[in-house]
PDB file of N, CA and C in Angstrom:
ATOM      1  N   UNK A  11     -26.943  -4.764 -41.480  1.00  0.00           N
ATOM      2  CA  UNK A  11     -27.491  -4.482 -40.164  1.00  0.00           C
ATOM      3  C   UNK A  11     -26.722  -5.235 -39.080  1.00  0.00           C
ATOM      4  N   UNK A  12     -26.423  -6.519 -39.322  1.00  0.00           N
ATOM      5  CA  UNK A  12     -25.696  -7.331 -38.354  1.00  0.00           C
ATOM      6  C   UNK A  12     -24.306  -6.766 -38.138  1.00  0.00           C
ATOM      7  N   UNK A  13     -23.674  -6.285 -39.216  1.00  0.00           N
ATOM      8  CA  UNK A  13     -22.336  -5.692 -39.122  1.00  0.00           C
ATOM      9  C   UNK A  13     -22.361  -4.446 -38.244  1.00  0.00           C
ATOM     10  N   UNK A  14     -23.400  -3.640 -38.367  1.00  0.00           N
ATOM     11  CA  UNK A  14     -23.538  -2.432 -37.545  1.00  0.00           C
ATOM     12  C   UNK A  14     -23.678  -2.785 -36.071  1.00  0.00           C
ATOM     13  N   UNK A  15     -24.486  -3.804 -35.759  1.00  0.00           N
ATOM     14  CA  UNK A  15     -24.691  -4.232 -34.372  1.00  0.00           C
ATOM     15  C   UNK A  15     -23.397  -4.756 -33.785  1.00  0.00           C
ATOM     16  N   UNK A  16     -22.639  -5.537 -34.574  1.00  0.00           N
ATOM     17  CA  UNK A  16     -21.369  -6.075 -34.086  1.00  0.00           C
ATOM     18  C   UNK A  16     -20.367  -4.959 -33.815  1.00  0.00           C
ATOM     19  N   UNK A  17     -20.277  -3.965 -34.710  1.00  0.00           N
ATOM     20  CA  UNK A  17     -19.359  -2.842 -34.519  1.00  0.00           C
ATOM     21  C   UNK A  17     -19.742  -2.036 -33.278  1.00  0.00           C
ATOM     22  N   UNK A  18     -21.029  -1.807 -33.105  1.00  0.00           N
ATOM     23  CA  UNK A  18     -21.508  -1.064 -31.940  1.00  0.00           C
ATOM     24  C   UNK A  18     -21.182  -1.818 -30.660  1.00  0.00           C
ATOM     25  N   UNK A  19     -21.379  -3.119 -30.667  1.00  0.00           N
ATOM     26  CA  UNK A  19     -21.076  -3.941 -29.499  1.00  0.00           C
ATOM     27  C   UNK A  19     -19.600  -3.926 -29.167  1.00  0.00           C
ATOM     28  N   UNK A  20     -18.739  -3.993 -30.188  1.00  0.00           N
ATOM     29  CA  UNK A  20     -17.292  -3.982 -29.968  1.00  0.00           C
ATOM     30  C   UNK A  20     -16.831  -2.631 -29.428  1.00  0.00           C
ATOM     31  N   UNK A  21     -17.410  -1.569 -29.925  1.00  0.00           N
ATOM     32  CA  UNK A  21     -17.061  -0.228 -29.431  1.00  0.00           C
ATOM     33  C   UNK A  21     -17.488  -0.090 -27.977  1.00  0.00           C
ATOM     34  N   UNK A  22     -18.674  -0.575 -27.637  1.00  0.00           N
ATOM     35  CA  UNK A  22     -19.150  -0.502 -26.250  1.00  0.00           C
ATOM     36  C   UNK A  22     -18.238  -1.289 -25.323  1.00  0.00           C
ATOM     37  N   UNK A  23     -17.780  -2.470 -25.774  1.00  0.00           N
ATOM     38  CA  UNK A  23     -16.870  -3.281 -24.971  1.00  0.00           C
ATOM     39  C   UNK A  23     -15.550  -2.553 -24.762  1.00  0.00           C
ATOM     40  N   UNK A  24     -15.007  -1.955 -25.805  1.00  0.00           N
ATOM     41  CA  UNK A  24     -13.737  -1.236 -25.696  1.00  0.00           C
ATOM     42  C   UNK A  24     -13.855  -0.056 -24.741  1.00  0.00           C
ATOM     43  N   UNK A  25     -14.938   0.684 -24.825  1.00  0.00           N
ATOM     44  CA  UNK A  25     -15.137   1.833 -23.943  1.00  0.00           C
ATOM     45  C   UNK A  25     -15.250   1.381 -22.494  1.00  0.00           C
ATOM     46  N   UNK A  26     -15.977   0.300 -22.232  1.00  0.00           N
ATOM     47  CA  UNK A  26     -16.134  -0.168 -20.858  1.00  0.00           C
ATOM     48  C   UNK A  26     -14.822  -0.704 -20.301  1.00  0.00           C
ATOM     49  N   UNK A  27     -13.987  -1.316 -21.130  1.00  0.00           N
ATOM     50  CA  UNK A  27     -12.694  -1.797 -20.666  1.00  0.00           C
ATOM     51  C   UNK A  27     -11.744  -0.652 -20.335  1.00  0.00           C
ATOM     52  N   UNK A  28     -11.837   0.427 -21.094  1.00  0.00           N
ATOM     53  CA  UNK A  28     -10.955   1.569 -20.870  1.00  0.00           C
ATOM     54  C   UNK A  28     -11.437   2.496 -19.765  1.00  0.00           C
ATOM     55  N   UNK A  29     -12.663   2.354 -19.328  1.00  0.00           N
ATOM     56  CA  UNK A  29     -13.253   3.281 -18.354  1.00  0.00           C
ATOM     57  C   UNK A  29     -12.489   3.325 -17.042  1.00  0.00           C
ATOM     58  N   UNK A  30     -11.895   2.225 -16.612  1.00  0.00           N
ATOM     59  CA  UNK A  30     -11.183   2.199 -15.338  1.00  0.00           C
ATOM     60  C   UNK A  30      -9.705   2.503 -15.448  1.00  0.00           C
ATOM     61  N   UNK A  31      -9.223   2.833 -16.639  1.00  0.00           N
ATOM     62  CA  UNK A  31      -7.794   3.079 -16.837  1.00  0.00           C
ATOM     63  C   UNK A  31      -7.462   4.551 -16.722  1.00  0.00           C
ATOM     64  N   UNK A  32      -6.212   4.822 -16.344  1.00  0.00           N
ATOM     65  CA  UNK A  32      -5.706   6.188 -16.309  1.00  0.00           C
ATOM     66  C   UNK A  32      -4.921   6.443 -17.588  1.00  0.00           C
ATOM     67  N   UNK A  33      -4.432   7.644 -17.770  1.00  0.00           N
ATOM     68  CA  UNK A  33      -3.708   7.985 -18.991  1.00  0.00           C
ATOM     69  C   UNK A  33      -2.397   7.222 -19.133  1.00  0.00           C
ATOM     70  N   UNK A  34      -1.821   6.718 -18.046  1.00  0.00           N
ATOM     71  CA  UNK A  34      -0.578   5.947 -18.147  1.00  0.00           C
ATOM     72  C   UNK A  34      -0.839   4.452 -18.303  1.00  0.00           C
ATOM     73  N   UNK A  35      -2.095   4.038 -18.461  1.00  0.00           N
ATOM     74  CA  UNK A  35      -2.427   2.650 -18.718  1.00  0.00           C
ATOM     75  C   UNK A  35      -2.666   1.804 -17.480  1.00  0.00           C
ATOM     76  N   UNK A  36      -2.482   2.368 -16.303  1.00  0.00           N
ATOM     77  CA  UNK A  36      -2.706   1.601 -15.086  1.00  0.00           C
ATOM     78  C   UNK A  36      -4.168   1.706 -14.675  1.00  0.00           C
ATOM     79  N   UNK A  37      -4.622   0.753 -13.894  1.00  0.00           N
ATOM     80  CA  UNK A  37      -6.005   0.776 -13.410  1.00  0.00           C
ATOM     81  C   UNK A  37      -6.131   1.745 -12.256  1.00  0.00           C
ATOM     82  N   UNK A  38      -7.277   2.386 -12.176  1.00  0.00           N
ATOM     83  CA  UNK A  38      -7.575   3.286 -11.080  1.00  0.00           C
ATOM     84  C   UNK A  38      -8.197   2.500  -9.947  1.00  0.00           C
ATOM     85  N   UNK A  39      -7.704   2.654  -8.708  1.00  0.00           N
ATOM     86  CA  UNK A  39      -8.339   1.935  -7.595  1.00  0.00           C
ATOM     87  C   UNK A  39      -9.735   2.468  -7.348  1.00  0.00           C
ATOM     88  N   UNK A  40     -10.640   1.571  -7.043  1.00  0.00           N
ATOM     89  CA  UNK A  40     -12.020   1.951  -6.743  1.00  0.00           C
ATOM     90  C   UNK A  40     -12.139   2.300  -5.271  1.00  0.00           C
ATOM     91  N   UNK A  41     -12.911   3.335  -4.925  1.00  0.00           N
ATOM     92  CA  UNK A  41     -13.077   3.685  -3.512  1.00  0.00           C
ATOM     93  C   UNK A  41     -13.802   2.571  -2.774  1.00  0.00           C
ATOM     94  N   UNK A  42     -13.442   2.377  -1.524  1.00  0.00           N
ATOM     95  CA  UNK A  42     -14.081   1.351  -0.710  1.00  0.00           C
ATOM     96  C   UNK A  42     -15.197   1.964   0.112  1.00  0.00           C
ATOM     97  N   UNK A  43     -16.109   1.119   0.553  1.00  0.00           N
ATOM     98  CA  UNK A  43     -17.240   1.593   1.355  1.00  0.00           C
ATOM     99  C   UNK A  43     -16.769   2.144   2.694  1.00  0.00           C
ATOM    100  N   UNK A  44     -15.679   1.591   3.242  1.00  0.00           N
ATOM    101  CA  UNK A  44     -15.202   2.052   4.542  1.00  0.00           C
ATOM    102  C   UNK A  44     -14.603   3.454   4.464  1.00  0.00           C
ATOM    103  N   UNK A  45     -14.243   3.895   3.246  1.00  0.00           N
ATOM    104  CA  UNK A  45     -13.666   5.219   3.091  1.00  0.00           C
ATOM    105  C   UNK A  45     -14.736   6.314   3.105  1.00  0.00           C
ATOM    106  N   UNK A  46     -15.989   5.921   2.974  1.00  0.00           N
ATOM    107  CA  UNK A  46     -17.073   6.895   2.936  1.00  0.00           C
ATOM    108  C   UNK A  46     -17.254   7.533   4.312  1.00  0.00           C
ATOM    109  N   UNK A  47     -17.438   8.849   4.336  1.00  0.00           N
ATOM    110  CA  UNK A  47     -17.641   9.509   5.626  1.00  0.00           C
ATOM    111  C   UNK A  47     -18.993   9.136   6.224  1.00  0.00           C
ATOM    112  N   UNK A  48     -19.059   9.149   7.536  1.00  0.00           N
ATOM    113  CA  UNK A  48     -20.306   8.859   8.238  1.00  0.00           C
ATOM    114  C   UNK A  48     -21.261  10.038   8.066  1.00  0.00           C
ATOM    115  N   UNK A  49     -22.552   9.745   8.009  1.00  0.00           N
ATOM    116  CA  UNK A  49     -23.574  10.777   7.905  1.00  0.00           C
ATOM    117  C   UNK A  49     -24.036  11.169   9.299  1.00  0.00           C
ATOM    118  N   UNK A  50     -24.125  12.438   9.548  1.00  0.00           N
ATOM    119  CA  UNK A  50     -24.647  12.940  10.817  1.00  0.00           C
ATOM    120  C   UNK A  50     -25.763  13.931  10.493  1.00  0.00           C
ATOM    121  N   UNK A  51     -26.925  13.390  10.160  1.00  0.00           N
ATOM    122  CA  UNK A  51     -28.071  14.207   9.781  1.00  0.00           C
ATOM    123  C   UNK A  51     -28.693  14.801  11.037  1.00  0.00           C
ATOM    124  N   UNK A  52     -28.507  16.087  11.222  1.00  0.00           N
ATOM    125  CA  UNK A  52     -28.985  16.766  12.426  1.00  0.00           C
ATOM    126  C   UNK A  52     -30.508  16.899  12.472  1.00  0.00           C
ATOM    127  N   UNK A  53     -31.206  16.440  11.419  1.00  0.00           N
ATOM    128  CA  UNK A  53     -32.670  16.466  11.431  1.00  0.00           C
ATOM    129  C   UNK A  53     -33.272  15.358  12.279  1.00  0.00           C
ATOM    130  N   UNK A  54     -32.467  14.374  12.682  1.00  0.00           N
ATOM    131  CA  UNK A  54     -32.960  13.318  13.565  1.00  0.00           C
ATOM    132  C   UNK A  54     -33.289  13.963  14.913  1.00  0.00           C
ATOM    133  N   UNK A  55     -34.544  13.881  15.362  1.00  0.00           N
ATOM    134  CA  UNK A  55     -34.949  14.561  16.595  1.00  0.00           C
ATOM    135  C   UNK A  55     -34.227  14.025  17.840  1.00  0.00           C
ATOM    136  N   UNK A  56     -34.031  14.884  18.829  1.00  0.00           N
ATOM    137  CA  UNK A  56     -33.384  14.457  20.079  1.00  0.00           C
ATOM    138  C   UNK A  56     -34.079  13.270  20.744  1.00  0.00           C
ATOM    139  N   UNK A  57     -35.412  13.190  20.658  1.00  0.00           N
ATOM    140  CA  UNK A  57     -36.139  12.066  21.266  1.00  0.00           C
ATOM    141  C   UNK A  57     -35.732  10.746  20.623  1.00  0.00           C
ATOM    142  N   UNK A  58     -35.544  10.747  19.330  1.00  0.00           N
ATOM    143  CA  UNK A  58     -35.134   9.534  18.621  1.00  0.00           C
ATOM    144  C   UNK A  58     -33.699   9.158  18.991  1.00  0.00           C
ATOM    145  N   UNK A  59     -32.847  10.143  19.083  1.00  0.00           N
ATOM    146  CA  UNK A  59     -31.449   9.887  19.466  1.00  0.00           C
ATOM    147  C   UNK A  59     -31.363   9.271  20.857  1.00  0.00           C
ATOM    148  N   UNK A  60     -32.059   9.885  21.799  1.00  0.00           N
ATOM    149  CA  UNK A  60     -32.043   9.401  23.192  1.00  0.00           C
ATOM    150  C   UNK A  60     -32.608   7.992  23.297  1.00  0.00           C
ATOM    151  N   UNK A  61     -33.697   7.732  22.569  1.00  0.00           N
ATOM    152  CA  UNK A  61     -34.322   6.408  22.616  1.00  0.00           C
ATOM    153  C   UNK A  61     -33.370   5.336  22.097  1.00  0.00           C
ATOM    154  N   UNK A  62     -32.636   5.635  21.045  1.00  0.00           N
ATOM    155  CA  UNK A  62     -31.689   4.656  20.499  1.00  0.00           C
ATOM    156  C   UNK A  62     -30.517   4.426  21.443  1.00  0.00           C
ATOM    157  N   UNK A  63     -30.001   5.493  22.023  1.00  0.00           N
ATOM    158  CA  UNK A  63     -28.893   5.323  22.975  1.00  0.00           C
ATOM    159  C   UNK A  63     -29.322   4.430  24.139  1.00  0.00           C
ATOM    160  N   UNK A  64     -30.529   4.660  24.657  1.00  0.00           N
ATOM    161  CA  UNK A  64     -31.037   3.854  25.774  1.00  0.00           C
ATOM    162  C   UNK A  64     -31.291   2.411  25.353  1.00  0.00           C
ATOM    163  N   UNK A  65     -31.875   2.206  24.181  1.00  0.00           N
ATOM    164  CA  UNK A  65     -32.192   0.855  23.724  1.00  0.00           C
ATOM    165  C   UNK A  65     -30.929   0.029  23.490  1.00  0.00           C
ATOM    166  N   UNK A  66     -29.918   0.636  22.876  1.00  0.00           N
ATOM    167  CA  UNK A  66     -28.663  -0.090  22.628  1.00  0.00           C
ATOM    168  C   UNK A  66     -27.937  -0.338  23.944  1.00  0.00           C
ATOM    169  N   UNK A  67     -27.936   0.633  24.825  1.00  0.00           N
ATOM    170  CA  UNK A  67     -27.307   0.459  26.134  1.00  0.00           C
ATOM    171  C   UNK A  67     -27.952  -0.702  26.888  1.00  0.00           C
ATOM    172  N   UNK A  68     -29.282  -0.777  26.853  1.00  0.00           N
ATOM    173  CA  UNK A  68     -30.003  -1.877  27.512  1.00  0.00           C
ATOM    174  C   UNK A  68     -29.712  -3.221  26.850  1.00  0.00           C
ATOM    175  N   UNK A  69     -29.684  -3.253  25.510  1.00  0.00           N
ATOM    176  CA  UNK A  69     -29.462  -4.504  24.789  1.00  0.00           C
ATOM    177  C   UNK A  69     -28.054  -5.055  25.024  1.00  0.00           C
ATOM    178  N   UNK A  70     -27.093  -4.166  25.174  1.00  0.00           N
ATOM    179  CA  UNK A  70     -25.702  -4.600  25.334  1.00  0.00           C
ATOM    180  C   UNK A  70     -25.262  -4.645  26.787  1.00  0.00           C
ATOM    181  N   UNK A  71     -26.087  -4.122  27.680  1.00  0.00           N
ATOM    182  CA  UNK A  71     -25.726  -3.996  29.091  1.00  0.00           C
ATOM    183  C   UNK A  71     -24.415  -3.217  29.245  1.00  0.00           C
ATOM    184  N   UNK A  72     -24.305  -2.155  28.446  1.00  0.00           N
ATOM    185  CA  UNK A  72     -23.092  -1.336  28.433  1.00  0.00           C
ATOM    186  C   UNK A  72     -23.508   0.129  28.317  1.00  0.00           C
ATOM    187  N   UNK A  73     -23.096   0.923  29.265  1.00  0.00           N
ATOM    188  CA  UNK A  73     -23.450   2.342  29.259  1.00  0.00           C
ATOM    189  C   UNK A  73     -22.543   3.205  28.405  1.00  0.00           C
ATOM    190  N   UNK A  74     -21.461   2.616  27.858  1.00  0.00           N
ATOM    191  CA  UNK A  74     -20.519   3.368  27.028  1.00  0.00           C
ATOM    192  C   UNK A  74     -21.006   3.342  25.580  1.00  0.00           C
ATOM    193  N   UNK A  75     -21.966   4.224  25.272  1.00  0.00           N
ATOM    194  CA  UNK A  75     -22.563   4.285  23.939  1.00  0.00           C
ATOM    195  C   UNK A  75     -22.442   5.696  23.379  1.00  0.00           C
ATOM    196  N   UNK A  76     -22.298   5.776  22.059  1.00  0.00           N
ATOM    197  CA  UNK A  76     -22.164   7.069  21.396  1.00  0.00           C
ATOM    198  C   UNK A  76     -22.725   6.948  19.981  1.00  0.00           C
ATOM    199  N   UNK A  77     -23.443   7.968  19.538  1.00  0.00           N
ATOM    200  CA  UNK A  77     -23.972   7.980  18.179  1.00  0.00           C
ATOM    201  C   UNK A  77     -22.809   8.195  17.218  1.00  0.00           C
ATOM    202  N   UNK A  78     -22.719   7.301  16.205  1.00  0.00           N
ATOM    203  CA  UNK A  78     -21.665   7.447  15.216  1.00  0.00           C
ATOM    204  C   UNK A  78     -22.211   7.747  13.819  1.00  0.00           C
ATOM    205  N   UNK A  79     -23.530   7.610  13.648  1.00  0.00           N
ATOM    206  CA  UNK A  79     -24.145   7.958  12.374  1.00  0.00           C
ATOM    207  C   UNK A  79     -25.641   8.150  12.571  1.00  0.00           C
ATOM    208  N   UNK A  80     -26.224   9.125  11.852  1.00  0.00           N
ATOM    209  CA  UNK A  80     -27.668   9.368  11.907  1.00  0.00           C
ATOM    210  C   UNK A  80     -28.165   9.664  10.503  1.00  0.00           C
ATOM    211  N   UNK A  81     -29.277   9.031  10.139  1.00  0.00           N
ATOM    212  CA  UNK A  81     -29.903   9.286   8.850  1.00  0.00           C
ATOM    213  C   UNK A  81     -31.380   9.544   9.100  1.00  0.00           C
ATOM    214  N   UNK A  82     -31.848  10.723   8.731  1.00  0.00           N
ATOM    215  CA  UNK A  82     -33.234  11.124   8.968  1.00  0.00           C
ATOM    216  C   UNK A  82     -34.143  10.614   7.851  1.00  0.00           C
ATOM    217  N   UNK A  83     -35.331  10.190   8.251  1.00  0.00           N
ATOM    218  CA  UNK A  83     -36.410   9.867   7.322  1.00  0.00           C
ATOM    219  C   UNK A  83     -37.712  10.269   8.005  1.00  0.00           C
ATOM    220  N   UNK A  84     -38.692  10.672   7.217  1.00  0.00           N
ATOM    221  CA  UNK A  84     -39.968  11.068   7.808  1.00  0.00           C
ATOM    222  C   UNK A  84     -40.683   9.882   8.454  1.00  0.00           C
ATOM    223  N   UNK A  85     -40.474   8.682   7.930  1.00  0.00           N
ATOM    224  CA  UNK A  85     -41.123   7.500   8.491  1.00  0.00           C
ATOM    225  C   UNK A  85     -40.400   7.043   9.759  1.00  0.00           C
ATOM    226  N   UNK A  86     -39.176   6.586   9.617  1.00  0.00           N
ATOM    227  CA  UNK A  86     -38.327   6.155  10.730  1.00  0.00           C
ATOM    228  C   UNK A  86     -36.902   6.595  10.424  1.00  0.00           C
ATOM    229  N   UNK A  87     -36.211   7.043  11.417  1.00  0.00           N
ATOM    230  CA  UNK A  87     -34.818   7.417  11.229  1.00  0.00           C
ATOM    231  C   UNK A  87     -33.932   6.244  11.622  1.00  0.00           C
ATOM    232  N   UNK A  88     -32.720   6.256  11.100  1.00  0.00           N
ATOM    233  CA  UNK A  88     -31.748   5.218  11.426  1.00  0.00           C
ATOM    234  C   UNK A  88     -30.603   5.863  12.195  1.00  0.00           C
ATOM    235  N   UNK A  89     -30.291   5.277  13.339  1.00  0.00           N
ATOM    236  CA  UNK A  89     -29.206   5.787  14.173  1.00  0.00           C
ATOM    237  C   UNK A  89     -28.239   4.630  14.396  1.00  0.00           C
ATOM    238  N   UNK A  90     -26.970   4.857  14.082  1.00  0.00           N
ATOM    239  CA  UNK A  90     -25.943   3.857  14.361  1.00  0.00           C
ATOM    240  C   UNK A  90     -25.246   4.271  15.638  1.00  0.00           C
ATOM    241  N   UNK A  91     -25.208   3.353  16.580  1.00  0.00           N
ATOM    242  CA  UNK A  91     -24.644   3.619  17.899  1.00  0.00           C
ATOM    243  C   UNK A  91     -23.397   2.762  18.068  1.00  0.00           C
ATOM    244  N   UNK A  92     -22.296   3.408  18.485  1.00  0.00           N
ATOM    245  CA  UNK A  92     -21.076   2.680  18.784  1.00  0.00           C
ATOM    246  C   UNK A  92     -21.057   2.299  20.255  1.00  0.00           C
ATOM    247  N   UNK A  93     -20.660   1.052  20.541  1.00  0.00           N
ATOM    248  CA  UNK A  93     -20.672   0.535  21.911  1.00  0.00           C
ATOM    249  C   UNK A  93     -19.256   0.194  22.351  1.00  0.00           C
ATOM    250  N   UNK A  94     -18.946   0.592  23.590  1.00  0.00           N
ATOM    251  CA  UNK A  94     -17.654   0.248  24.181  1.00  0.00           C
ATOM    252  C   UNK A  94     -16.509   1.053  23.600  1.00  0.00           C
ATOM    253  N   UNK A  95     -15.291   0.760  24.055  1.00  0.00           N
ATOM    254  CA  UNK A  95     -14.128   1.541  23.617  1.00  0.00           C
ATOM    255  C   UNK A  95     -13.818   1.366  22.132  1.00  0.00           C
ATOM    256  N   UNK A  96     -14.214   0.239  21.529  1.00  0.00           N
ATOM    257  CA  UNK A  96     -13.965   0.037  20.098  1.00  0.00           C
ATOM    258  C   UNK A  96     -15.111   0.534  19.232  1.00  0.00           C
ATOM    259  N   UNK A  97     -16.178   1.013  19.876  1.00  0.00           N
ATOM    260  CA  UNK A  97     -17.367   1.535  19.189  1.00  0.00           C
ATOM    261  C   UNK A  97     -17.960   0.513  18.225  1.00  0.00           C
ATOM    262  N   UNK A  98     -18.174  -0.713  18.737  1.00  0.00           N
ATOM    263  CA  UNK A  98     -18.836  -1.750  17.945  1.00  0.00           C
ATOM    264  C   UNK A  98     -20.191  -1.220  17.485  1.00  0.00           C
ATOM    265  N   UNK A  99     -20.485  -1.277  16.187  1.00  0.00           N
ATOM    266  CA  UNK A  99     -21.698  -0.638  15.668  1.00  0.00           C
ATOM    267  C   UNK A  99     -22.975  -1.445  15.897  1.00  0.00           C
ATOM    268  N   UNK A 100     -23.991  -0.715  16.321  1.00  0.00           N
ATOM    269  CA  UNK A 100     -25.343  -1.257  16.462  1.00  0.00           C
ATOM    270  C   UNK A 100     -26.280  -0.362  15.676  1.00  0.00           C
ATOM    271  N   UNK A 101     -27.218  -0.959  14.954  1.00  0.00           N
ATOM    272  CA  UNK A 101     -28.186  -0.216  14.162  1.00  0.00           C
ATOM    273  C   UNK A 101     -29.489  -0.093  14.939  1.00  0.00           C
ATOM    274  N   UNK A 102     -30.051   1.098  14.947  1.00  0.00           N
ATOM    275  CA  UNK A 102     -31.310   1.355  15.640  1.00  0.00           C
ATOM    276  C   UNK A 102     -32.274   2.033  14.669  1.00  0.00           C
ATOM    277  N   UNK A 103     -33.427   1.424  14.473  1.00  0.00           N
ATOM    278  CA  UNK A 103     -34.484   2.010  13.666  1.00  0.00           C
ATOM    279  C   UNK A 103     -35.511   2.579  14.630  1.00  0.00           C
ATOM    280  N   UNK A 104     -35.802   3.873  14.488  1.00  0.00           N
ATOM    281  CA  UNK A 104     -36.596   4.560  15.497  1.00  0.00           C
ATOM    282  C   UNK A 104     -37.536   5.572  14.847  1.00  0.00           C
ATOM    283  N   UNK A 105     -38.740   5.692  15.408  1.00  0.00           N
ATOM    284  CA  UNK A 105     -39.642   6.741  14.928  1.00  0.00           C
ATOM    285  C   UNK A 105     -39.103   8.086  15.414  1.00  0.00           C
ATOM    286  N   UNK A 106     -39.519   9.122  14.780  1.00  0.00           N
ATOM    287  CA  UNK A 106     -39.019  10.440  15.159  1.00  0.00           C
ATOM    288  C   UNK A 106     -39.600  10.928  16.480  1.00  0.00           C
ATOM    289  N   UNK A 107     -40.610  10.213  16.987  1.00  0.00           N
ATOM    290  CA  UNK A 107     -41.140  10.540  18.309  1.00  0.00           C
ATOM    291  C   UNK A 107     -40.419   9.756  19.406  1.00  0.00           C
ATOM    292  N   UNK A 108     -39.518   8.822  19.005  1.00  0.00           N
ATOM    293  CA  UNK A 108     -38.715   8.105  19.982  1.00  0.00           C
ATOM    294  C   UNK A 108     -39.129   6.675  20.266  1.00  0.00           C
ATOM    295  N   UNK A 109     -39.964   6.083  19.422  1.00  0.00           N
ATOM    296  CA  UNK A 109     -40.361   4.687  19.599  1.00  0.00           C
ATOM    297  C   UNK A 109     -39.400   3.806  18.791  1.00  0.00           C
ATOM    298  N   UNK A 110     -38.651   2.960  19.496  1.00  0.00           N
ATOM    299  CA  UNK A 110     -37.662   2.107  18.836  1.00  0.00           C
ATOM    300  C   UNK A 110     -38.367   0.918  18.189  1.00  0.00           C
ATOM    301  N   UNK A 111     -38.123   0.731  16.891  1.00  0.00           N
ATOM    302  CA  UNK A 111     -38.731  -0.381  16.153  1.00  0.00           C
ATOM    303  C   UNK A 111     -37.808  -1.591  16.107  1.00  0.00           C
ATOM    304  N   UNK A 112     -36.488  -1.354  16.075  1.00  0.00           N
ATOM    305  CA  UNK A 112     -35.556  -2.464  15.940  1.00  0.00           C
ATOM    306  C   UNK A 112     -34.164  -2.035  16.391  1.00  0.00           C
ATOM    307  N   UNK A 113     -33.472  -2.945  17.080  1.00  0.00           N
ATOM    308  CA  UNK A 113     -32.072  -2.747  17.474  1.00  0.00           C
ATOM    309  C   UNK A 113     -31.322  -4.003  17.058  1.00  0.00           C
ATOM    310  N   UNK A 114     -30.191  -3.825  16.352  1.00  0.00           N
ATOM    311  CA  UNK A 114     -29.482  -4.982  15.834  1.00  0.00           C
ATOM    312  C   UNK A 114     -27.976  -4.711  15.787  1.00  0.00           C
ATOM    313  N   UNK A 115     -27.191  -5.703  16.187  1.00  0.00           N
ATOM    314  CA  UNK A 115     -25.742  -5.604  16.110  1.00  0.00           C
ATOM    315  C   UNK A 115     -25.306  -5.636  14.661  1.00  0.00           C
ATOM    316  N   UNK A 116     -24.344  -4.818  14.307  1.00  0.00           N
ATOM    317  CA  UNK A 116     -23.799  -4.787  12.943  1.00  0.00           C
ATOM    318  C   UNK A 116     -22.461  -5.516  12.881  1.00  0.00           C
ATOM    319  N   UNK A 117     -22.064  -6.140  13.999  1.00  0.00           N
ATOM    320  CA  UNK A 117     -20.792  -6.840  14.080  1.00  0.00           C
ATOM    321  C   UNK A 117     -20.931  -8.249  13.527  1.00  0.00           C
ATOM    322  N   UNK A 118     -19.892  -8.708  12.837  1.00  0.00           N
ATOM    323  CA  UNK A 118     -19.869 -10.081  12.351  1.00  0.00           C
ATOM    324  C   UNK A 118     -19.567 -10.979  13.529  1.00  0.00           C
ATOM    325  N   UNK A 119     -20.592 -11.454  14.177  1.00  0.00           N
ATOM    326  CA  UNK A 119     -20.421 -12.240  15.399  1.00  0.00           C
ATOM    327  C   UNK A 119     -19.906 -13.637  15.129  1.00  0.00           C
ATOM    328  N   UNK A 120     -19.907 -14.075  13.877  1.00  0.00           N
ATOM    329  CA  UNK A 120     -19.365 -15.385  13.532  1.00  0.00           C
ATOM    330  C   UNK A 120     -17.860 -15.431  13.672  1.00  0.00           C
ATOM    331  N   UNK A 121     -17.206 -14.277  13.639  1.00  0.00           N
ATOM    332  CA  UNK A 121     -15.742 -14.237  13.756  1.00  0.00           C
ATOM    333  C   UNK A 121     -15.290 -14.067  15.190  1.00  0.00           C
ATOM    334  N   UNK A 122     -16.208 -13.949  16.134  1.00  0.00           N
ATOM    335  CA  UNK A 122     -15.832 -13.743  17.528  1.00  0.00           C
ATOM    336  C   UNK A 122     -15.419 -15.029  18.188  1.00  0.00           C
TER     337      UNK A 122
END
């Protein structure tokens, strides 16, 4: 029984080690999170979109705002708003009727 468990474990280890390799023996690069396309869920109501644009504009004192990502949820939707010419990301959690629950910068402000 112990021999069977050891063989099974060794086979599992070998399979997991080979999983990232290509047929020529080189490793396959893993996709990065930044390569993922932005979501633009058109189910986010216009009232929620407008409320987030206004809330982020007020929080940053900058009128140059644009939605760069939207994710719909029946409870609260998430809208990512880009600010300024570099489109610094801000996260906005908003009800679908347009009540903003939270606005937060997504920028690493420690590096500024």
